[in-house]
XYZ file of C-alpha atoms in Angstrom:
102
model
C -4.034 -5.918 -7.802
C -6.849 -7.146 -10.023
C -9.129 -7.824 -7.041
C -8.879 -4.151 -6.068
C -9.657 -2.755 -9.528
C -13.167 -1.719 -10.637
C -15.336 -4.813 -10.732
C -12.989 -6.784 -8.499
C -14.045 -8.463 -5.282
C -12.299 -5.846 -3.119
C -12.962 -2.729 -5.235
C -15.546 -1.190 -2.882
C -12.990 -1.044 -0.067
C -10.481 0.956 -2.115
C -10.113 4.699 -2.455
C -7.384 4.938 -5.117
C -5.201 2.662 -7.193
C -1.943 3.520 -8.938
C -0.887 1.062 -11.607
C 2.465 0.951 -13.320
C 1.826 -0.955 -16.573
C 5.477 -2.060 -16.580
C 5.180 -3.777 -13.179
C 3.860 -7.209 -12.320
C 0.335 -7.031 -10.870
C 1.457 -9.313 -8.037
C 3.878 -6.659 -6.797
C 2.093 -3.834 -4.986
C 1.740 -1.855 -1.788
C -1.474 -1.774 0.241
C -1.609 1.433 2.284
C -4.023 3.339 4.518
C -2.834 6.941 4.116
C -2.863 9.365 1.222
C 0.683 10.379 2.154
C 2.045 6.844 1.707
C 0.009 6.378 -1.483
C 1.394 9.567 -3.035
C 4.974 8.807 -2.008
C 4.991 5.268 -3.392
C 2.938 5.996 -6.503
C 5.309 8.853 -7.381
C 8.076 6.244 -7.450
C 6.183 4.177 -10.036
C 5.084 1.356 -7.768
C 1.674 -0.293 -7.912
C -0.243 1.034 -4.898
C -3.706 0.430 -3.460
C -5.163 2.970 -0.999
C -7.720 1.544 1.399
C -10.943 3.534 1.725
C -10.881 3.936 5.490
C -14.475 5.176 5.665
C -16.060 2.268 3.812
C -13.774 -0.706 4.317
C -15.477 -3.622 6.118
C -14.027 -4.187 9.575
C -12.994 -7.804 9.213
C -10.410 -7.626 11.978
C -7.563 -6.813 9.580
C -4.558 -4.944 10.908
C -4.997 -2.354 8.135
C -8.512 -1.556 9.341
C -7.404 -1.279 12.956
C -4.413 0.894 11.988
C -6.681 3.242 10.034
C -9.056 3.481 12.992
C -6.099 4.407 15.218
C -4.743 6.817 12.590
C -1.545 4.775 12.306
C 0.273 4.649 8.987
C 0.024 1.117 7.568
C 2.022 -0.164 4.590
C 1.880 -3.757 3.401
C 4.216 -5.169 0.741
C 2.710 -7.758 -1.583
C 5.149 -9.365 -3.994
C 5.124 -12.385 -6.229
C 7.208 -15.459 -5.611
C 10.834 -15.183 -6.571
C 10.522 -11.415 -7.102
C 13.429 -10.815 -4.733
C 14.822 -7.775 -6.555
C 11.378 -6.167 -6.591
C 10.835 -6.950 -2.903
C 14.154 -5.328 -2.032
C 13.274 -2.229 -4.092
C 9.908 -2.037 -2.347
C 11.499 -2.327 1.094
C 14.032 0.353 0.145
C 11.117 2.613 -0.834
C 9.508 2.073 2.575
C 12.808 2.909 4.240
C 13.002 6.133 2.203
C 9.414 6.918 3.225
C 10.247 6.369 6.877
C 13.346 8.539 6.597
C 11.328 11.346 5.065
C 8.295 11.280 7.364
C 9.424 9.636 10.597
C 13.023 10.637 11.118
C 13.501 12.589 14.338
């Protein structure tokens, strides 16, 4: 997360950051939509929202997804943070159930 914060190497490509001071900085979501950001941040996860207008097109899937207006969510978690990874995946499942269930 530190690379995405003000002064970090990736800060200019970010629109918003939600930080839970009780969470490990290695455990965060990288998303391309305000909807996903709001959903995950409201559940006290660390979340980085890509600035889709100013992010450098380096061939990343997140950039392509934003260009295609496709919701993109990436889970970043530290080594041996299995419980956190499972909680993060459960949050994505809840997100999908809320916004993509037919």
